[in-house]
Amino acid sequence: MMTEGMQIRVLVAKPGLDGHDRGAKVIARALRDAGMEVIYTGLRQTPEQIVEAALQEDVDVIGLSCLSGAHNHLFAQVIELLKKHHAEDILVVGGGVIPEEDIPLLKAQGVKEIFTPGTGTLAVVEFIKKHALPR
Amino acid sequence: MLCLDNLRERFLQGNMRALAQSISLVEDNPELGAKFFSLLGLPQGNPRIIGITGPPGAGKSTLTAKLALALLARGERVALLLIDPSSPFSGGAILGDRIRMHELSGLSDVYIRSLSTRGSLGGLSAATARVLRLLQHGNFSTIILETVGTGQAETDVVMAVDAVVVVAVPGLGDDIQAMKAGIMEIADVFVVNKADRDGADRTKLQIEAILGMQEGRRVHPIQVVPTIATTGHGVDKLTQALDDHFAYVEQSGELARRREKRWHKEFSAYVANILLGDFFSWANSQGIGIMANADWAEIEVYGLAKQATAQYFTERMKRHVEED
């Protein structure tokens, strides 16, 4: 299939120290199958590395996956760094093992949506298609 | 929508995000890209463009990262362009070459960008030439282009770069594989990666034997460099082999010839694109048109294409005469 014009670009990133990226890979494939260009950077990334990759790759969306419990700290750092680089227009969503009670705080910090275990991949695709800003 | 003047200003200040956004602009939209290029003028720098190609799993990304580190260590500014294939079904892509680039993160003199082939089959994307041209405005001394994992025929890279590094690995087949046309013919430097594996010496000898048979075609000997990309072993020799290559092609005038050929190829690709687009907009505006009338299974395809093209040119000429 020949594709022309803009495609949604998404960085799927694993901040922190947990070593499980099956969920991130499932999401990456679903986004690819929805026609998006997905940059995957592997395990154990620092917020600095994630934001650097997002800026260099000119992504529209950052999807953060975290299973270690450090999401409050790590997601907030990513948002802070984006602000520091005047890149708060990049849509940030998160996923992983994240307790209900943490979600309001994360959203208040600037994470647009949190997808917890059991969310269908289609819901993630639809959310990104609806909220990614046109370039 | 981006303001081009503002983008140009930030780009020329060396803003990394502006560089990234400019690449998206020329990648997504050749028309706007052309406007942006006219705002930029001619590139000030004269970076070397190196292509890294070879079969999937040969270690191209790891080697690319190590080569970039070696160039950074001697004070260069380096851009990396990493190509991965798009899905033939959805048009989407998973771009995973950055996984091997962690050693380069946090360094200020390197820029890394992943591109999808977006349906192209030659190992690069249709936009690669434009993106490379844009990077020439970015104050880099070297640009490294890593192709998709290649088989025997994905040789577009040779027209896009100043130097082609073909990465081979031991154990991929007998020496007849190495004699086939295509990818084995395009190397300026060969790398035998994973040189700690069994058969590496034999692979190197086989490649050298094939190159020996080709002698006479080139004055400058092609070096075969064993490397172990994961440890960085041999990367200094690769850097040296590339320096030798550039010294030769600069002095012999071959570099200028290659760059001229590259310009012609990009030019003719755009002409083909513009003509093709105009042909189909004409054919569709005919409503039924030749295409729709055709019972495709009954019609010889080349004959119809000739007939349709002839009709297209006749009508286009008529319109031009009327407009004058």
XYZ file of C-alpha atoms in Angstrom, chain B:
324
model
C -0.438 24.242 10.343
C 3.145 25.412 10.666
C 4.248 28.881 9.624
C 7.143 28.302 7.210
C 8.971 31.546 7.995
C 8.858 30.836 11.689
C 9.972 27.246 11.095
C 12.871 28.451 8.946
C 13.999 30.852 11.640
C 13.990 28.199 14.355
C 15.602 25.690 11.984
C 18.485 28.035 11.205
C 18.979 28.713 14.917
C 19.710 25.001 15.257
C 16.513 24.176 17.132
C 16.271 20.392 17.171
C 12.489 20.266 17.228
C 12.353 22.604 14.246
C 14.662 20.219 12.379
C 12.358 17.324 13.279
C 9.265 19.251 12.170
C 10.947 20.274 8.916
C 11.689 16.636 8.151
C 8.014 15.772 8.684
C 7.062 18.647 6.408
C 9.209 17.536 3.467
C 8.384 13.896 4.085
C 4.607 14.403 4.152
C 4.226 17.138 1.583
C 6.580 17.607 -1.393
C 4.808 20.853 -2.435
C 5.203 22.594 0.921
C 8.621 21.004 1.204
C 9.678 22.680 -2.051
C 8.536 26.034 -0.654
C 10.557 25.416 2.471
C 13.649 24.516 0.442
C 13.344 27.754 -1.505
C 13.251 29.651 1.815
C 16.389 27.857 2.967
C 18.423 28.545 -0.155
C 21.437 26.384 -0.908
C 22.972 24.277 1.881
C 26.027 25.818 3.544
C 27.683 22.588 4.648
C 28.963 19.655 2.640
C 28.294 16.541 4.730
C 29.431 13.077 3.754
C 26.490 10.739 3.256
C 27.119 7.108 4.141
C 24.623 4.298 3.493
C 24.569 1.121 5.581
C 22.774 -1.834 4.030
C 22.600 -5.604 4.384
C 20.276 -8.457 5.307
C 17.922 -8.304 8.334
C 19.693 -9.227 11.535
C 23.189 -8.577 10.164
C 23.770 -5.945 12.857
C 23.251 -2.804 10.775
C 21.685 -0.748 13.579
C 24.269 -1.738 16.183
C 27.076 -1.022 13.726
C 25.480 2.293 12.741
C 25.390 3.363 16.395
C 29.039 2.365 16.915
C 30.140 4.163 13.742
C 28.292 7.285 14.879
C 30.033 7.101 18.279
C 33.425 6.864 16.572
C 32.677 9.909 14.418
C 31.358 11.876 17.411
C 34.540 11.030 19.323
C 36.591 12.828 16.699
C 34.437 15.926 16.963
C 31.935 15.370 14.164
C 28.255 16.266 14.145
C 26.239 13.288 12.948
C 22.683 12.704 11.716
C 21.239 9.199 11.496
C 18.362 8.307 9.224
C 16.941 4.876 9.984
C 14.525 3.245 7.539
C 12.144 0.425 8.461
C 9.464 -1.172 6.281
C 5.820 -0.143 6.245
C 3.012 -2.686 6.413
C 1.697 -3.569 2.939
C -1.791 -3.849 4.430
C -2.322 -0.930 6.800
C 0.438 1.437 5.657
C 1.521 1.651 9.289
C 4.964 0.704 10.539
C 6.925 -0.253 13.606
C 10.180 1.671 13.620
C 12.470 -0.134 16.031
C 16.025 0.788 15.074
C 16.327 3.223 17.986
C 16.387 0.256 20.357
C 20.054 -0.215 19.336
C 20.883 3.480 19.685
C 20.754 3.937 23.470
C 24.455 4.741 23.674
C 23.745 7.867 21.630
C 21.018 9.280 23.841
C 21.746 12.475 25.698
C 24.560 13.449 23.299
C 24.150 16.896 21.814
C 25.930 16.489 18.462
C 23.773 13.689 17.121
C 20.300 13.644 15.631
C 18.402 10.386 15.066
C 15.312 10.015 12.923
C 13.322 6.906 11.954
C 11.437 6.794 8.659
C 8.973 4.296 7.253
C 9.379 3.141 3.637
C 5.733 4.203 3.114
C 5.199 1.564 0.463
C 8.479 1.872 -1.463
C 10.261 -1.374 -2.288
C 13.871 -0.433 -2.994
C 15.031 -0.323 0.630
C 14.376 3.402 1.132
C 11.269 5.600 1.025
C 10.235 7.929 -1.771
C 10.885 10.872 0.555
C 14.395 9.765 1.559
C 16.116 11.910 -1.086
C 14.259 15.007 0.130
C 14.971 14.276 3.780
C 18.670 13.785 3.019
C 18.669 17.089 1.175
C 17.086 18.780 4.159
C 19.654 17.282 6.534
C 22.369 18.902 4.399
C 21.109 22.217 5.780
C 21.439 20.967 9.355
C 25.109 21.643 10.029
C 26.157 17.965 10.117
C 29.541 16.683 8.977
C 28.287 13.136 8.341
C 24.852 11.710 7.613
C 24.402 7.955 8.015
C 21.483 6.315 6.236
C 20.504 2.822 7.365
C 18.290 0.959 4.898
C 15.674 -1.664 5.677
C 17.002 -5.188 5.894
C 17.767 -6.031 2.287
C 17.751 -9.125 0.116
C 19.423 -9.138 -3.279
C 17.718 -6.351 -5.170
C 17.108 -3.417 -2.834
C 19.813 -1.214 -4.236
C 18.185 2.249 -4.149
C 20.696 3.241 -1.472
C 23.498 3.404 -4.022
C 21.826 6.356 -5.720
C 21.138 8.165 -2.458
C 24.549 8.276 -0.772
C 28.267 8.997 -1.310
C 29.490 5.701 0.121
C 27.758 2.336 0.498
C 28.706 -0.042 3.307
C 27.319 -3.546 2.739
C 27.131 -5.534 5.972
C 27.476 -9.276 5.496
C 27.545 -11.974 8.153
C 29.042 -15.486 8.163
C 26.875 -18.401 7.177
C 24.423 -16.877 4.739
C 25.165 -19.238 1.867
C 27.853 -20.314 -0.536
C 29.946 -18.082 -2.726
C 27.435 -18.229 -5.569
C 25.169 -16.079 -3.427
C 27.962 -13.561 -3.335
C 28.267 -13.526 -7.108
C 24.699 -12.555 -7.779
C 24.091 -9.145 -9.209
C 22.499 -6.434 -7.118
C 23.479 -5.893 -3.531
C 26.945 -7.464 -3.860
C 27.865 -5.003 -6.603
C 27.079 -1.764 -4.834
C 29.539 -1.842 -1.932
C 32.261 0.760 -1.542
C 33.236 -0.928 1.714
C 32.298 -4.418 2.877
C 31.824 -5.307 6.508
C 31.792 -8.889 7.742
C 30.000 -8.399 11.040
C 29.770 -10.973 13.849
C 33.395 -11.721 12.999
C 33.763 -13.815 16.168
C 31.473 -16.435 14.653
C 32.532 -19.580 12.809
C 33.052 -19.042 9.117
C 33.812 -15.328 9.321
C 37.258 -15.745 7.776
C 35.797 -17.812 4.956
C 33.089 -15.218 4.281
C 35.745 -12.518 4.102
C 37.858 -14.604 1.696
C 34.845 -15.364 -0.496
C 33.926 -11.709 -0.777
C 37.526 -10.786 -1.553
C 37.663 -13.480 -4.231
C 34.510 -12.142 -5.892
C 35.882 -8.600 -5.707
C 39.110 -9.825 -7.305
C 37.126 -11.021 -10.316
C 35.576 -7.604 -10.699
C 38.952 -5.918 -10.793
C 39.429 -3.558 -13.679
C 36.035 -2.020 -13.110
C 37.447 0.090 -10.328
C 40.847 1.545 -9.643
C 40.243 1.872 -5.938
C 40.321 -1.434 -4.042
C 37.210 -2.260 -2.004
C 38.129 -3.106 1.559
C 36.532 -5.956 3.488
C 36.464 -5.096 7.194
C 35.670 -7.657 9.898
C 33.730 -6.177 12.838
C 31.976 -7.236 16.013
C 29.435 -4.444 16.284
C 28.261 -5.341 19.790
C 31.732 -4.702 21.226
C 32.825 -2.059 18.719
C 35.684 -4.253 17.513
C 36.848 -3.222 14.027
C 34.880 0.016 13.915
C 38.127 2.019 13.811
C 39.083 0.058 10.685
C 35.692 0.761 9.156
C 36.119 4.488 9.823
C 39.534 4.332 8.180
C 38.179 2.427 5.162
C 35.479 5.094 4.735
C 38.063 7.885 4.993
C 40.134 6.102 2.312
C 37.061 5.821 0.119
C 36.233 9.515 0.452
C 39.819 10.546 -0.182
C 39.705 8.539 -3.395
C 36.305 9.661 -4.707
C 36.938 13.293 -3.852
C 40.268 13.329 -5.615
C 39.141 11.303 -8.653
C 36.029 13.385 -9.241
C 33.769 10.363 -8.737
C 32.039 11.997 -5.780
C 30.924 14.938 -7.900
C 29.711 12.551 -10.619
C 27.718 10.526 -8.119
C 26.101 13.623 -6.701
C 25.183 14.836 -10.175
C 23.618 11.460 -10.978
C 21.678 11.662 -7.720
C 20.328 15.080 -8.688
C 19.193 13.732 -12.073
C 17.506 10.756 -10.503
C 15.547 12.881 -8.055
C 14.614 15.264 -10.861
C 13.294 12.506 -13.108
C 11.384 10.926 -10.232
C 9.555 14.223 -9.654
C 8.828 14.629 -13.384
C 7.419 11.095 -13.471
C 5.280 11.834 -10.401
C 3.921 15.089 -11.793
C 3.126 13.552 -15.197
C 1.521 10.500 -13.661
C -0.628 12.614 -11.357
C -1.750 14.787 -14.266
C -2.471 11.762 -16.457
C -4.759 10.202 -13.881
C -6.549 13.423 -13.064
C -7.202 13.747 -16.823
C -8.261 10.097 -17.139
C -10.647 10.414 -14.198
C -12.092 13.689 -15.497
C -13.062 11.831 -18.665
C -15.759 10.234 -16.526
C -16.049 6.879 -18.185
C -12.611 7.314 -19.697
C -10.545 4.715 -21.434
C -9.896 2.994 -18.160
C -13.499 2.472 -17.151
C -14.511 1.325 -20.633
C -11.954 -1.367 -20.645
C -12.971 -4.881 -19.811
C -9.591 -5.446 -18.299
C -9.477 -9.188 -18.707
C -10.011 -8.822 -22.469
C -7.490 -6.114 -23.130
C -3.769 -6.235 -23.697
C -2.430 -3.901 -21.044
C 0.588 -2.397 -22.801
C -1.394 -1.554 -25.954
C -4.067 0.228 -23.924
C -1.472 2.161 -21.940
C 0.107 3.378 -25.177
C -3.242 4.331 -26.656
C -4.348 6.159 -23.492
C -1.073 8.037 -23.222
C -1.260 9.100 -26.860
C -4.810 10.379 -26.360
C -3.729 12.190 -23.181
C -0.895 13.999 -24.940
C -3.085 14.976 -27.909
C -5.741 16.509 -25.656
C -3.226 18.205 -23.402
C -1.558 19.784 -26.436
C -4.908 20.959 -27.762
C -5.675 22.620 -24.443
C -2.330 24.394 -24.428
C -2.933 25.748 -27.944
C -6.397 26.986 -26.920
C -5.018 28.614 -23.767
C -2.367 30.451 -25.745
